[in-house]
Short mmCIF file of C-alpha atoms and ligand atoms in Angstrom, two decimals:
data_model
loop_
_atom_site.label_atom_id
_atom_site.label_comp_id
_atom_site.label_asym_id
_atom_site.label_seq_id
_atom_site.Cartn_x
_atom_site.Cartn_y
_atom_site.Cartn_z
CA MET A 1 2.00 2.14 22.61
CA MET A 2 3.80 5.31 22.01
CA ILE A 3 7.20 4.81 20.72
CA SER A 4 9.96 7.05 19.36
CA PRO A 5 10.09 8.03 15.88
CA LYS A 6 13.87 7.11 15.98
CA ILE A 7 12.91 3.32 16.47
CA LEU A 8 10.35 3.85 13.67
CA PHE A 9 12.77 5.22 11.24
CA LYS A 10 15.45 2.66 12.16
CA ASN A 11 12.89 -0.17 11.20
CA CYS A 12 11.45 1.42 7.91
CA TYR A 13 14.67 3.15 6.35
CA GLY A 14 14.78 2.36 2.69
CA LYS A 15 11.82 -0.39 2.91
CA TYR A 16 8.64 1.61 3.66
CA ALA A 17 7.48 5.05 5.02
CA ILE A 18 5.56 6.13 8.20
CA ALA A 19 2.35 8.38 7.52
CA ALA A 20 2.43 11.32 9.95
CA VAL A 21 -1.18 12.59 9.75
CA ASN A 22 -2.21 16.15 11.13
CA VAL A 23 -5.30 15.81 13.53
CA PHE A 24 -7.33 18.54 14.59
CA THR A 25 -10.65 17.02 15.72
CA MET A 26 -12.11 13.68 17.59
CA GLU A 27 -13.27 12.08 14.29
CA GLN A 28 -9.93 12.53 12.64
CA ILE A 29 -8.17 10.74 15.72
CA HIS A 30 -10.68 8.06 15.78
CA GLY A 31 -10.22 7.42 11.84
CA LEU A 32 -6.37 7.29 12.25
CA PHE A 33 -6.19 5.19 15.37
CA SER A 34 -8.60 2.54 13.92
CA ALA A 35 -7.05 2.55 10.70
CA ALA A 36 -3.60 1.94 12.26
CA GLU A 37 -4.93 -0.70 14.27
CA TYR A 38 -6.73 -2.39 11.50
CA SER A 39 -3.64 -2.24 9.29
CA ASP A 40 -1.00 -3.14 11.88
CA SER A 41 0.76 0.00 10.70
CA PRO A 42 2.88 2.23 12.82
CA VAL A 43 1.81 5.94 12.56
CA ILE A 44 2.96 9.33 13.65
CA VAL A 45 0.13 11.62 14.95
CA GLN A 46 0.98 15.24 14.25
CA ILE A 47 -0.26 18.16 15.98
CA THR A 48 0.44 21.88 14.48
CA PRO A 49 0.21 24.99 16.33
CA ALA A 50 -3.01 26.03 14.47
CA ALA A 51 -4.52 22.57 16.07
CA ARG A 52 -3.46 23.64 19.30
CA ASN A 53 -5.18 27.23 18.94
CA TYR A 54 -8.41 25.39 17.79
CA ALA A 55 -8.90 22.73 19.96
CA HIS A 56 -6.44 23.46 22.67
CA ALA A 57 -3.39 21.47 23.42
CA GLU A 58 -4.56 19.69 26.48
CA MET A 59 -7.80 18.65 24.55
CA LEU A 60 -5.62 17.11 21.82
CA MET A 61 -3.28 15.25 24.37
CA GLY A 62 -6.24 14.10 26.17
CA MET A 63 -7.94 12.75 22.87
CA VAL A 64 -4.77 11.07 21.85
CA GLN A 65 -4.17 9.58 25.18
CA ALA A 66 -7.96 8.40 25.04
CA ALA A 67 -7.48 6.82 21.49
CA ALA A 68 -4.45 4.75 22.70
CA LYS A 69 -6.52 3.20 25.32
CA ILE A 70 -9.48 2.66 22.71
CA TYR A 71 -7.31 1.25 20.12
CA PRO A 72 -4.42 -0.41 22.55
CA LYS A 73 -2.57 -2.09 19.48
CA THR A 74 -1.88 0.84 17.80
CA VAL A 75 1.97 1.82 17.62
CA PHE A 76 2.31 5.53 17.40
CA ALA A 77 4.58 8.51 17.97
CA LEU A 78 3.11 11.94 18.84
CA HIS A 79 4.86 14.67 17.11
CA LEU A 80 4.73 18.52 17.17
CA ASP A 81 4.48 19.85 13.24
CA HIS A 82 5.98 23.20 12.45
CA GLY A 83 6.61 24.44 16.01
CA ILE A 84 8.52 27.40 17.04
CA GLU A 85 10.13 27.49 20.39
CA ASP A 86 7.19 28.35 22.55
CA HIS A 87 5.20 25.37 21.11
CA VAL A 88 8.45 23.12 21.40
CA ILE A 89 8.94 23.78 25.06
CA ASP A 90 5.33 23.02 25.75
CA ALA A 91 5.51 19.68 23.53
CA ILE A 92 8.65 18.65 25.47
CA ASN A 93 7.15 19.30 28.79
CA LYS A 94 4.17 17.29 27.62
CA ASN A 95 6.41 14.32 26.81
CA TYR A 96 5.48 14.33 22.92
CA SER A 97 7.78 11.79 21.21
CA SER A 98 9.27 14.42 18.89
CA VAL A 99 9.03 17.86 17.85
CA MET A 100 9.64 19.91 14.79
CA ILE A 101 11.54 23.31 14.93
CA ASP A 102 10.58 25.00 11.62
CA ALA A 103 13.11 27.88 11.20
CA SER A 104 13.42 27.26 7.32
CA HIS A 105 12.42 30.86 6.63
CA ASP A 106 15.18 32.13 8.49
CA ASP A 107 18.67 32.27 6.87
CA PHE A 108 20.99 29.23 7.25
CA GLU A 109 22.98 30.57 10.10
CA THR A 110 19.87 31.44 12.10
CA ASN A 111 18.26 28.27 11.10
CA VAL A 112 21.24 26.28 12.47
CA ARG A 113 21.21 28.34 15.46
CA ARG A 114 17.62 27.83 16.67
CA THR A 115 17.57 24.17 15.56
CA LYS A 116 20.76 23.40 17.77
CA ALA A 117 19.13 25.15 20.82
CA VAL A 118 15.90 23.20 20.28
CA VAL A 119 18.09 19.81 19.88
CA ASP A 120 19.99 20.49 23.24
CA LYS A 121 16.88 21.00 24.89
CA ALA A 122 14.72 18.02 23.40
CA HIS A 123 17.73 15.44 23.59
CA LYS A 124 18.07 16.05 27.43
CA LYS A 125 14.58 14.40 27.67
CA ASN A 126 15.10 11.83 24.88
CA ILE A 127 12.76 13.69 22.62
CA VAL A 128 13.84 13.82 18.89
CA VAL A 129 13.88 16.59 16.91
CA GLU A 130 12.88 17.30 12.86
CA ALA A 131 14.04 20.45 11.53
CA GLU A 132 13.84 21.58 7.99
CA LEU A 133 15.94 23.05 5.28
CA GLY A 134 14.62 24.58 1.88
CA VAL A 135 11.28 26.19 1.60
CA LEU A 136 8.24 24.62 0.38
CA SER A 137 5.52 26.73 -1.38
CA GLY A 138 1.65 26.45 -0.52
CA VAL A 139 -0.74 27.12 2.16
CA GLU A 140 -0.90 25.39 5.74
CA ASP A 141 -2.85 26.59 8.54
CA ASP A 142 -1.81 30.11 8.92
CA ILE A 143 1.52 29.65 6.67
CA ASP A 144 1.20 31.10 3.19
CA ILE A 145 4.43 30.85 0.75
CA ASP A 146 4.05 31.71 -2.93
CA ALA A 147 5.97 29.62 -5.41
CA SER A 148 8.50 32.53 -5.93
CA HIS A 149 9.69 32.20 -2.63
CA ALA A 150 10.24 28.41 -2.20
CA PHE A 151 13.59 26.82 -3.08
CA TYR A 152 14.80 23.47 -3.04
CA THR A 153 17.10 21.87 -0.25
CA ASN A 154 20.91 22.14 -1.05
CA ALA A 155 22.47 18.67 -0.68
CA SER A 156 25.81 19.75 0.89
CA GLN A 157 24.18 22.39 3.05
CA ALA A 158 21.86 19.49 4.35
CA LYS A 159 24.82 17.61 5.49
CA GLU A 160 26.54 20.59 7.13
CA PHE A 161 23.07 21.49 8.75
CA VAL A 162 22.66 17.89 10.17
CA ASP A 163 26.25 17.79 11.45
CA ARG A 164 26.13 21.28 13.12
CA THR A 165 22.63 20.89 14.74
CA GLY A 166 22.43 17.17 15.64
CA CYS A 167 18.91 17.20 14.43
CA ASP A 168 17.28 13.60 14.10
CA SER A 169 15.63 14.07 10.84
CA LEU A 170 15.23 16.59 8.15
CA ALA A 171 12.31 17.66 6.08
CA VAL A 172 13.65 18.64 2.62
CA ALA A 173 12.24 20.78 -0.30
CA VAL A 174 12.09 18.62 -2.99
CA GLY A 175 9.15 19.89 -5.10
CA THR A 176 6.17 19.13 -3.00
CA SER A 177 4.03 22.02 -1.45
CA HIS A 178 1.37 22.09 1.21
CA GLY A 179 -2.14 22.25 0.23
CA ALA A 180 -4.37 21.22 -2.54
CA TYR A 181 -2.28 22.93 -5.47
CA LYS A 182 0.90 21.08 -5.83
CA PHE A 183 3.15 21.00 -8.79
CA SER A 184 1.48 24.01 -10.43
CA GLU A 185 4.48 24.55 -12.53
CA GLY A 186 3.89 20.83 -13.62
CA LYS A 187 7.38 19.86 -12.36
CA GLY A 188 6.52 16.98 -9.74
CA LEU A 189 8.69 15.31 -6.99
CA GLN A 190 12.33 16.12 -7.84
CA LEU A 191 13.84 12.61 -7.05
CA ARG A 192 17.11 13.89 -8.61
CA ILE A 193 17.56 16.28 -5.67
CA LEU A 194 16.34 13.72 -3.16
CA LYS A 195 19.22 11.30 -4.41
CA GLU A 196 21.76 14.06 -4.02
CA ILE A 197 20.66 14.71 -0.46
CA GLN A 198 20.68 11.15 0.14
CA ASP A 199 24.17 10.50 -1.27
CA GLN A 200 25.33 13.19 1.41
CA LEU A 201 23.38 11.89 4.07
CA PRO A 202 23.15 7.96 3.63
CA GLY A 203 21.19 6.11 6.09
CA TYR A 204 19.66 9.39 7.35
CA PRO A 205 15.85 9.78 7.80
CA LEU A 206 14.34 12.47 5.55
CA VAL A 207 10.89 13.83 5.76
CA LEU A 208 8.58 14.58 2.89
CA HIS A 209 6.05 17.48 3.71
CA GLY A 210 3.15 18.33 1.31
CA SER A 211 2.53 14.56 0.71
CA SER A 212 -1.29 14.38 0.13
CA SER A 213 -2.50 12.92 -3.18
CA VAL A 214 -5.32 15.31 -3.65
CA ASN A 215 -7.72 12.88 -5.18
CA LYS A 216 -9.39 14.17 -8.24
CA LYS A 217 -12.69 12.35 -7.57
CA ASP A 218 -12.87 14.08 -4.05
CA VAL A 219 -12.28 17.46 -5.74
CA ILE A 220 -15.06 16.69 -8.24
CA GLU A 221 -17.46 15.61 -5.71
CA ILE A 222 -16.68 18.74 -3.37
CA ASN A 223 -17.46 20.93 -6.30
CA HIS A 224 -20.71 19.12 -7.38
CA PHE A 225 -21.95 19.91 -4.13
CA GLY A 226 -21.05 23.80 -4.12
CA GLY A 227 -17.46 23.65 -3.43
CA LYS A 228 -15.46 25.91 -5.66
CA LEU A 229 -12.00 24.29 -5.78
CA ALA A 230 -9.77 25.11 -8.60
CA GLU A 231 -9.44 22.53 -11.63
CA ASN A 232 -5.74 22.33 -11.23
CA ALA A 233 -5.92 20.96 -7.68
CA SER A 234 -3.30 17.88 -7.74
CA GLY A 235 -0.99 16.11 -5.39
CA VAL A 236 1.56 13.47 -5.19
CA THR A 237 0.97 10.32 -6.92
CA ASP A 238 1.25 6.74 -5.34
CA GLU A 239 4.17 5.96 -7.66
CA GLU A 240 6.11 9.15 -6.58
CA LEU A 241 5.63 8.40 -2.78
CA ARG A 242 6.86 4.81 -3.36
CA ASN A 243 9.83 5.86 -5.20
CA ALA A 244 10.62 8.51 -2.59
CA ILE A 245 11.18 5.76 0.07
CA GLY A 246 14.21 4.28 -1.76
CA TYR A 247 15.95 7.79 -1.28
CA GLY A 248 15.62 8.02 2.41
CA ILE A 249 12.01 9.28 2.84
CA CYS A 250 10.91 7.72 6.01
CA LYS A 251 8.27 10.14 6.92
CA VAL A 252 5.32 11.27 4.73
CA ASN A 253 3.25 14.05 5.96
CA ILE A 254 -0.52 14.12 5.27
CA ALA A 255 -3.15 17.04 6.25
CA THR A 256 -4.84 18.08 3.11
CA ASP A 257 -6.36 14.68 1.96
CA ILE A 258 -8.41 14.32 5.22
CA ARG A 259 -9.48 17.81 4.99
CA LEU A 260 -10.71 17.36 1.52
CA LEU A 261 -12.80 14.32 2.86
CA TRP A 262 -14.27 16.33 5.49
CA ALA A 263 -15.42 18.87 3.12
CA LYS A 264 -16.75 16.22 0.62
CA VAL A 265 -18.67 14.11 3.29
CA HIS A 266 -20.26 17.51 5.02
CA ARG A 267 -21.11 18.98 1.68
CA LYS A 268 -22.77 15.98 0.51
CA PHE A 269 -24.57 15.15 3.47
CA PHE A 270 -26.44 18.61 4.08
CA ILE A 271 -27.15 19.04 0.48
CA GLU A 272 -28.64 15.53 0.27
CA GLN A 273 -30.46 15.85 3.38
CA PRO A 274 -31.16 19.65 4.28
CA GLU A 275 -33.73 18.76 6.67
CA LEU A 276 -31.04 17.27 9.06
CA PHE A 277 -28.77 19.31 11.46
CA ASP A 278 -27.14 16.68 13.74
CA PRO A 279 -23.25 16.24 13.72
CA VAL A 280 -23.52 12.56 14.50
CA LEU A 281 -24.39 10.90 11.16
CA PRO A 282 -21.75 13.01 9.09
CA GLY A 283 -19.35 12.64 11.86
CA LYS A 284 -19.69 8.89 11.78
CA GLU A 285 -19.45 8.86 8.02
CA TYR A 286 -16.39 11.07 8.09
CA MET A 287 -14.51 8.80 10.60
CA LYS A 288 -15.34 5.66 8.29
CA VAL A 289 -14.18 7.33 5.14
CA CYS A 290 -10.82 8.58 7.06
CA LYS A 291 -10.27 5.14 8.05
CA GLU A 292 -10.61 3.85 4.65
CA LEU A 293 -8.28 6.53 3.32
CA LEU A 294 -5.51 5.99 5.82
CA ILE A 295 -5.92 2.14 5.25
CA ASN A 296 -5.24 2.54 1.58
CA LYS A 297 -2.29 5.02 2.44
CA PHE A 298 -0.55 2.68 4.74
CA GLU A 299 -0.62 0.07 1.95
CA VAL A 300 0.91 2.54 -0.63
CA LEU A 301 3.73 3.37 1.79
CA GLY A 302 4.24 -0.24 2.27
CA ALA A 303 3.64 0.10 6.32
CA THR A 304 0.78 -2.33 6.69
CA GLY A 305 1.63 -5.30 8.87
CA LYS A 306 4.73 -3.37 10.30
CA ALA A 307 3.89 -2.31 13.52
CA SER A 308 3.76 -5.77 15.30
CA LEU A 309 7.21 -6.50 14.01
CA ILE A 310 8.53 -3.23 15.32
CA ILE A 311 7.24 -4.29 19.12
P1 LIG B 1 -0.08 18.30 2.74
O1 LIG B 1 -1.02 19.77 2.54
O2 LIG B 1 0.08 17.79 1.47
O3 LIG B 1 -1.34 17.23 3.35
O4 LIG B 1 0.95 18.28 3.57
C1 LIG B 1 0.85 18.37 5.02
C2 LIG B 1 2.11 18.66 5.56
O5 LIG B 1 3.28 18.49 5.23
C3 LIG B 1 2.10 18.79 7.03
O6 LIG B 1 3.32 19.17 7.66
#
């Protein structure tokens, strides 16, 4: 059942968080929906412009609609992640539940103007809007921001931004970064800044991008089977995620963790069985481990068992 993030956030604020998982492939969609159904956990299915370029927007939409039939108990929202105006308009026309306009790299006034224009369009169709203020470092799809260009969200600007744009949720820069190399300066998640933002925007849903955990064991195994990931690959701990929920984080974005799993499963499979070339066996294994990882993630975020309570 597709549902608005507005309802999800109203239910979870301060108590648990919704995993928002970026999907590019059929295996990831199976893994996500089967985990959500198994755990009775609400989820947000996220589609990026890069995923649309890769698989095609229609293909992704078709797969999500099929998954909703295959796993009928799943409670989910369909969200456009890191969109610009063209993607947003297409997603609005395709009846996504929500869209993100990412104008965070522009100056404050331009970000306000672009976000407000999207909010005005989306709200006419009851589609909710996530915006971003502050800049995260790291690599995601074709965006690559080095640490010197990243900056934290300013709490009083965040309030002004929400008041002026009417956006429904706000992605904040509080120390996380996209990709497998977070916290390279060793600072970790900045709960103090998150608290300042929550004080300015009490009860308002905040979004944490760059929330993958980057499991050390996966990194070691990828490298064992020929990968070359750097030693300092690291992510957000379970404890940091749990703490963030108390400061208004309602949506936790995850892409890297299931990409690392993809690399691990396929590297291992073909190194151990070099005579095989069929996609089905590693594909099945990948769906299985994606499901397991996400079941655990829902548990960490406190979302297990919450879907049926919402409907
Ligand atoms: P990770 O790279 O930590 O998985 O973050 C993904 C993300 O924030 C998508 O918007």
